[in-house]
C-alpha cells in the first residue's frame, strides 16, 4: 500500500463528486441533460458548495438557481443534510445562508461569503423525472408528504419502511409515520402490513398522473446525501493524511474508520459488489478504492440518458 494510492483514490472521489453535482444541475437546467435520476435539491446545494474549490461552476449554479429556486428549499432539511457532510457541510450551509440573506436563513449565516462570477443558469425546468422533488413541492408545498411521495415514486414500485423513508427524507420518524398513514388513508400510497409496515406508490398511476415515461427496471431515487457525504469525506481524508504526514498504517486505519462511519443501509443496498471485491484484493486501501470506483460507476449509470 502506497500513499500514492490515497492520492489516486481522492482524485477519483473529487471527479465523481463534481460529476454528480454537474449532472444533477444539468438535469434541472438543461433539457439536453435530462435524465431520470431525481435531484435531491438540498443535497445538491450542500455538495456543490462543499466541493466548490474543485469546480467553481458549481458555486455559480447554486447562486443563479437560488434567485428563483430558494423558495422550494427546506431550511430544516438543509441543516440535517449538512450534518452528514461534517465540517464541509457546516461551511457550505453557512455560505449558502449568507448568500440568500433572508430571515429564514439568518441563523445559519456565516461571514464566509460565496464567491460567484455572476453567470446565469438556464431557467428552472419543472418537467421530467429529475425535477420530481421540486415539482411536488411546487404543487403541494415544502414538507414531508411531497418528499415522501418523491422517494416512493422514485423507487418504481418497490416498498420502503418508515425507517428507510425517515433516513431518505431526514424528517423525524413521527412526522413521517403520520404523513404516510394519512396518505395511505387517502389512497395516495399503499400500506402493506407485514411484520414491519411497508409503503409503496403505484408506479403506473403516478407516472400517468405526472406525465412521466413508464418506469424502467432501475430506480430513479438514489441516496445522494449518503453518496455525496462519503465522497467529500474521502477528499478530506486524503488532504488530512497529506497535511499531517500520516504513516501508511494510520492512513489505512482512518480509511477503514471512514467506511464504517459512512455505512448506511441505503448505501449497502447499492454496493454489494465492492464488499466482495475487497476480499480478493487484500489491500489495506482496497475497500475504499473499491467503494469509490463503484460510486463513480453508479453516478455515471444513474445519469445516462434514458
Short mmCIF file of C-alpha atoms in Angstrom, two decimals:
data_model
loop_
_atom_site.label_atom_id
_atom_site.label_comp_id
_atom_site.label_asym_id
_atom_site.label_seq_id
_atom_site.Cartn_x
_atom_site.Cartn_y
_atom_site.Cartn_z
CA UNK A 1 0.00 0.00 0.00
CA UNK A 2 1.38 3.39 -1.00
CA UNK A 3 0.37 6.88 -0.03
CA UNK A 4 0.18 7.50 -3.77
CA UNK A 5 -2.82 5.16 -3.72
CA UNK A 6 -4.56 7.51 -1.29
CA UNK A 7 -3.97 10.38 -3.70
CA UNK A 8 -5.45 8.44 -6.63
CA UNK A 9 -8.50 7.47 -4.55
CA UNK A 10 -9.06 11.11 -3.56
CA UNK A 11 -8.75 12.26 -7.18
CA UNK A 12 -11.36 9.71 -8.21
CA UNK A 13 -13.63 10.88 -5.39
CA UNK A 14 -13.24 14.53 -6.49
CA UNK A 15 -14.09 13.68 -10.08
CA UNK A 16 -17.11 11.63 -9.05
CA UNK A 17 -18.39 14.35 -6.70
CA UNK A 18 -18.01 17.01 -9.40
CA UNK A 19 -19.68 14.75 -11.96
CA UNK A 20 -22.56 14.16 -9.57
CA UNK A 21 -23.05 17.86 -8.93
CA UNK A 22 -22.72 18.84 -12.56
CA UNK A 23 -25.05 16.12 -13.85
CA UNK A 24 -27.71 16.97 -11.27
CA UNK A 25 -27.63 20.68 -12.12
CA UNK A 26 -27.81 19.90 -15.83
CA UNK A 27 -30.85 17.73 -15.16
CA UNK A 28 -32.63 20.76 -13.70
CA UNK A 29 -31.50 23.45 -16.10
CA UNK A 30 -30.86 21.84 -19.47
CA UNK A 31 -33.25 19.70 -21.48
CA UNK A 32 -30.21 18.13 -23.15
CA UNK A 33 -29.02 16.98 -19.75
CA UNK A 34 -32.33 15.37 -18.84
CA UNK A 35 -32.08 12.02 -17.07
CA UNK A 36 -34.43 10.12 -14.80
CA UNK A 37 -32.21 10.35 -11.69
CA UNK A 38 -34.20 12.51 -9.26
CA UNK A 39 -32.44 15.59 -7.92
CA UNK A 40 -32.24 15.80 -4.13
CA UNK A 41 -32.06 19.57 -4.07
CA UNK A 42 -30.78 20.15 -0.51
CA UNK A 43 -28.05 17.59 -1.06
CA UNK A 44 -27.14 19.17 -4.39
CA UNK A 45 -26.71 22.62 -2.84
CA UNK A 46 -24.63 21.33 0.09
CA UNK A 47 -22.48 19.09 -2.12
CA UNK A 48 -21.89 21.86 -4.66
CA UNK A 49 -20.65 24.28 -2.01
CA UNK A 50 -18.64 21.61 -0.17
CA UNK A 51 -16.56 21.00 -3.31
CA UNK A 52 -16.74 24.44 -4.91
CA UNK A 53 -12.96 24.84 -4.59
CA UNK A 54 -12.62 21.96 -7.04
CA UNK A 55 -15.24 23.24 -9.51
CA UNK A 56 -16.18 26.92 -9.38
CA UNK A 57 -19.04 26.47 -11.84
CA UNK A 58 -21.00 24.67 -9.13
CA UNK A 59 -20.97 27.80 -6.97
CA UNK A 60 -22.16 29.86 -9.92
CA UNK A 61 -25.03 27.44 -10.48
CA UNK A 62 -26.05 27.49 -6.83
CA UNK A 63 -26.18 31.28 -6.80
CA UNK A 64 -28.03 31.68 -10.09
CA UNK A 65 -30.55 28.89 -9.39
CA UNK A 66 -31.32 30.24 -5.92
CA UNK A 67 -32.63 33.54 -7.27
CA UNK A 68 -35.67 31.59 -8.45
CA UNK A 69 -35.48 28.29 -6.62
CA UNK A 70 -34.58 29.08 -3.00
CA UNK A 71 -38.25 29.21 -2.02
CA UNK A 72 -38.50 25.47 -2.74
CA UNK A 73 -35.79 24.57 -0.22
CA UNK A 74 -36.45 23.22 3.26
CA UNK A 75 -34.25 25.01 5.79
CA UNK A 76 -34.65 22.22 8.33
CA UNK A 77 -33.79 19.51 5.84
CA UNK A 78 -30.82 21.52 4.61
CA UNK A 79 -29.45 21.65 8.14
CA UNK A 80 -29.82 17.90 8.59
CA UNK A 81 -28.23 17.12 5.24
CA UNK A 82 -25.35 19.44 6.11
CA UNK A 83 -24.59 17.44 9.26
CA UNK A 84 -23.93 14.34 7.14
CA UNK A 85 -21.16 16.25 5.39
CA UNK A 86 -19.38 17.15 8.66
CA UNK A 87 -17.34 20.35 8.76
CA UNK A 88 -17.59 20.77 4.99
CA UNK A 89 -21.37 20.69 5.28
CA UNK A 90 -21.39 23.25 8.07
CA UNK A 91 -19.27 25.60 5.97
CA UNK A 92 -21.47 25.04 2.93
CA UNK A 93 -24.64 25.76 4.90
CA UNK A 94 -23.17 28.93 6.38
CA UNK A 95 -22.02 30.19 3.00
CA UNK A 96 -25.40 29.48 1.43
CA UNK A 97 -27.29 31.18 4.24
CA UNK A 98 -25.08 34.25 3.86
CA UNK A 99 -25.72 34.23 0.10
CA UNK A 100 -29.51 34.11 0.48
CA UNK A 101 -29.62 36.53 3.38
CA UNK A 102 -33.33 36.37 4.17
CA UNK A 103 -34.92 35.78 7.58
CA UNK A 104 -35.25 32.00 7.12
CA UNK A 105 -31.51 31.58 6.83
CA UNK A 106 -30.07 34.29 9.06
CA UNK A 107 -29.40 31.95 12.00
CA UNK A 108 -27.13 29.79 9.82
CA UNK A 109 -25.25 32.57 8.01
CA UNK A 110 -21.51 32.94 8.45
CA UNK A 111 -19.10 35.66 7.46
CA UNK A 112 -17.70 33.37 4.77
CA UNK A 113 -19.06 34.77 1.53
CA UNK A 114 -19.56 32.63 -1.54
CA UNK A 115 -17.54 33.99 -4.44
CA UNK A 116 -19.60 33.81 -7.62
CA UNK A 117 -18.98 35.14 -11.10
CA UNK A 118 -22.49 36.28 -11.92
CA UNK A 119 -23.13 33.60 -14.53
CA UNK A 120 -26.76 32.70 -15.03
CA UNK A 121 -28.12 29.19 -15.27
CA UNK A 122 -30.87 28.28 -17.70
CA UNK A 123 -34.41 28.76 -16.35
CA UNK A 124 -35.57 26.16 -13.87
CA UNK A 125 -37.26 23.22 -15.57
CA UNK A 126 -40.41 21.86 -13.91
CA UNK A 127 -40.71 18.92 -16.26
CA UNK A 128 -39.31 15.42 -16.30
CA UNK A 129 -38.47 12.96 -13.58
CA UNK A 130 -35.24 14.60 -12.44
CA UNK A 131 -37.20 17.61 -11.13
CA UNK A 132 -39.81 15.46 -9.35
CA UNK A 133 -38.96 16.69 -5.83
CA UNK A 134 -39.28 20.30 -6.92
CA UNK A 135 -42.44 19.60 -8.95
CA UNK A 136 -44.21 18.01 -5.99
CA UNK A 137 -43.08 20.76 -3.63
CA UNK A 138 -44.33 23.40 -6.04
CA UNK A 139 -47.68 21.62 -6.21
CA UNK A 140 -48.18 20.51 -2.60
CA UNK A 141 -45.80 22.65 -0.55
CA UNK A 142 -42.42 22.03 1.04
CA UNK A 143 -42.82 19.32 3.64
CA UNK A 144 -42.79 15.59 4.43
CA UNK A 145 -45.61 14.49 2.13
CA UNK A 146 -44.11 15.91 -1.06
CA UNK A 147 -40.72 14.39 -0.25
CA UNK A 148 -42.13 11.01 0.79
CA UNK A 149 -44.01 10.82 -2.49
CA UNK A 150 -40.81 11.73 -4.33
CA UNK A 151 -38.92 8.85 -2.78
CA UNK A 152 -41.71 6.29 -3.17
CA UNK A 153 -42.37 7.21 -6.80
CA UNK A 154 -38.63 7.10 -7.43
CA UNK A 155 -38.43 3.54 -6.12
CA UNK A 156 -40.58 2.38 -9.06
CA UNK A 157 -42.99 0.29 -7.04
CA UNK A 158 -40.52 -1.11 -4.51
CA UNK A 159 -41.51 -0.92 -0.85
CA UNK A 160 -39.89 1.06 1.95
CA UNK A 161 -40.17 1.12 5.72
CA UNK A 162 -40.69 4.14 7.93
CA UNK A 163 -37.03 3.85 8.88
CA UNK A 164 -35.95 3.86 5.22
CA UNK A 165 -38.09 6.90 4.47
CA UNK A 166 -37.02 8.76 7.60
CA UNK A 167 -33.40 8.41 6.56
CA UNK A 168 -34.11 9.39 2.96
CA UNK A 169 -36.15 12.48 3.76
CA UNK A 170 -34.50 13.43 7.11
CA UNK A 171 -37.86 14.29 8.68
CA UNK A 172 -38.48 12.92 12.17
CA UNK A 173 -39.99 9.44 12.33
CA UNK A 174 -43.19 10.66 13.97
CA UNK A 175 -43.90 13.11 11.14
CA UNK A 176 -43.01 10.52 8.53
CA UNK A 177 -45.29 7.89 10.06
CA UNK A 178 -48.19 10.33 10.41
CA UNK A 179 -47.80 11.56 6.84
CA UNK A 180 -47.66 8.02 5.48
CA UNK A 181 -50.72 6.97 7.46
CA UNK A 182 -52.68 9.98 6.21
CA UNK A 183 -51.67 9.39 2.60
CA UNK A 184 -52.47 5.70 2.98
CA UNK A 185 -55.93 6.51 4.33
CA UNK A 186 -56.48 8.81 1.36
CA UNK A 187 -55.45 6.08 -1.08
CA UNK A 188 -52.42 8.03 -2.29
CA UNK A 189 -49.87 5.44 -1.17
CA UNK A 190 -50.30 1.77 -0.36
CA UNK A 191 -49.57 0.33 3.06
CA UNK A 192 -48.60 -3.34 3.24
CA UNK A 193 -48.91 -4.77 6.74
CA UNK A 194 -46.13 -7.27 7.29
CA UNK A 195 -44.01 -7.83 10.39
CA UNK A 196 -42.95 -4.24 9.65
CA UNK A 197 -45.26 -1.80 7.84
CA UNK A 198 -44.18 -1.28 4.25
CA UNK A 199 -45.23 1.52 1.93
CA UNK A 200 -45.23 1.88 -1.84
CA UNK A 201 -46.59 4.16 -4.53
CA UNK A 202 -48.20 2.59 -7.58
CA UNK A 203 -45.77 3.45 -10.38
CA UNK A 204 -48.25 3.23 -13.25
CA UNK A 205 -50.85 5.52 -11.66
CA UNK A 206 -48.41 8.19 -10.52
CA UNK A 207 -46.37 8.19 -13.70
CA UNK A 208 -49.52 8.68 -15.75
CA UNK A 209 -50.68 11.49 -13.48
CA UNK A 210 -47.26 13.23 -13.62
CA UNK A 211 -46.74 12.60 -17.35
CA UNK A 212 -43.61 10.54 -16.78
CA UNK A 213 -42.30 7.78 -19.01
CA UNK A 214 -43.06 4.22 -17.88
CA UNK A 215 -40.86 3.10 -15.00
CA UNK A 216 -37.74 1.22 -16.01
CA UNK A 217 -36.13 -1.67 -14.22
CA UNK A 218 -33.89 0.62 -12.20
CA UNK A 219 -34.80 3.16 -9.56
CA UNK A 220 -34.72 6.90 -10.11
CA UNK A 221 -34.32 7.82 -6.42
CA UNK A 222 -30.78 7.39 -5.07
CA UNK A 223 -29.32 8.19 -1.63
CA UNK A 224 -27.33 11.14 -2.97
CA UNK A 225 -26.85 12.58 0.53
CA UNK A 226 -25.05 9.42 1.69
CA UNK A 227 -23.06 9.18 -1.53
CA UNK A 228 -22.06 12.86 -1.58
CA UNK A 229 -21.11 12.86 2.09
CA UNK A 230 -18.88 9.83 1.62
CA UNK A 231 -17.13 11.32 -1.41
CA UNK A 232 -16.44 14.57 0.44
CA UNK A 233 -15.13 12.59 3.43
CA UNK A 234 -12.70 10.75 1.15
CA UNK A 235 -11.40 14.05 -0.19
CA UNK A 236 -10.91 15.37 3.34
CA UNK A 237 -9.29 12.11 4.50
CA UNK A 238 -6.57 12.32 1.87
CA UNK A 239 -5.97 16.03 2.49
CA UNK A 240 -5.56 15.44 6.22
CA UNK A 241 -3.26 12.46 5.60
CA UNK A 242 -1.03 14.66 3.47
CA UNK A 243 -1.11 17.68 5.78
CA UNK A 244 -0.37 15.67 8.93
CA UNK A 245 2.02 13.27 7.19
CA UNK A 246 0.25 10.17 8.42
CA UNK A 247 2.02 6.85 8.17
CA UNK A 248 0.68 4.24 5.78
CA UNK A 249 -0.75 2.35 8.74
CA UNK A 250 -2.66 5.37 10.07
CA UNK A 251 -3.85 6.28 6.57
CA UNK A 252 -5.29 2.79 6.07
CA UNK A 253 -6.80 2.68 9.56
CA UNK A 254 -8.54 6.02 9.01
CA UNK A 255 -9.83 4.74 5.65
CA UNK A 256 -11.46 1.82 7.45
CA UNK A 257 -12.97 4.19 10.01
CA UNK A 258 -14.30 6.35 7.18
CA UNK A 259 -16.08 3.44 5.53
CA UNK A 260 -17.63 2.30 8.78
CA UNK A 261 -18.79 5.77 9.81
CA UNK A 262 -20.48 6.35 6.45
CA UNK A 263 -22.04 2.92 6.14
CA UNK A 264 -25.83 3.18 5.82
CA UNK A 265 -28.47 0.62 4.84
CA UNK A 266 -29.29 2.70 1.77
CA UNK A 267 -25.68 2.54 0.56
CA UNK A 268 -25.36 -1.13 1.45
CA UNK A 269 -28.26 -1.96 -0.89
CA UNK A 270 -26.39 -0.32 -3.76
CA UNK A 271 -22.89 -1.59 -3.02
CA UNK A 272 -22.71 -5.36 -2.64
CA UNK A 273 -20.03 -5.76 -5.31
CA UNK A 274 -17.37 -3.67 -3.59
CA UNK A 275 -17.56 -5.83 -0.47
CA UNK A 276 -16.85 -8.98 -2.50
CA UNK A 277 -14.02 -7.35 -4.41
CA UNK A 278 -12.26 -6.28 -1.19
CA UNK A 279 -11.79 -9.88 -0.05
CA UNK A 280 -9.97 -10.73 -3.26
CA UNK A 281 -7.63 -7.74 -3.19
CA UNK A 282 -6.35 -7.95 0.37
CA UNK A 283 -5.11 -4.36 0.02
CA UNK A 284 -5.28 -2.04 3.05
CA UNK A 285 -6.86 0.67 0.91
CA UNK A 286 -8.69 -1.83 -1.28
CA UNK A 287 -12.08 -1.41 0.44
CA UNK A 288 -12.08 2.36 -0.02
CA UNK A 289 -10.73 2.19 -3.57
CA UNK A 290 -13.43 -0.34 -4.48
CA UNK A 291 -16.17 1.75 -2.91
CA UNK A 292 -15.15 4.94 -4.74
CA UNK A 293 -14.92 3.01 -8.02
CA UNK A 294 -18.40 1.61 -7.51
CA UNK A 295 -19.83 5.03 -6.69
CA UNK A 296 -18.26 6.51 -9.81
CA UNK A 297 -19.95 3.82 -11.88
CA UNK A 298 -23.26 4.36 -10.11
CA UNK A 299 -23.20 8.12 -10.72
CA UNK A 300 -22.39 7.57 -14.39
CA UNK A 301 -25.11 4.99 -14.92
CA UNK A 302 -27.75 6.89 -12.95
CA UNK A 303 -27.34 9.95 -15.17
CA UNK A 304 -27.14 8.16 -18.50
CA UNK A 305 -29.85 9.40 -20.89
CA UNK A 306 -32.97 7.25 -20.80
#
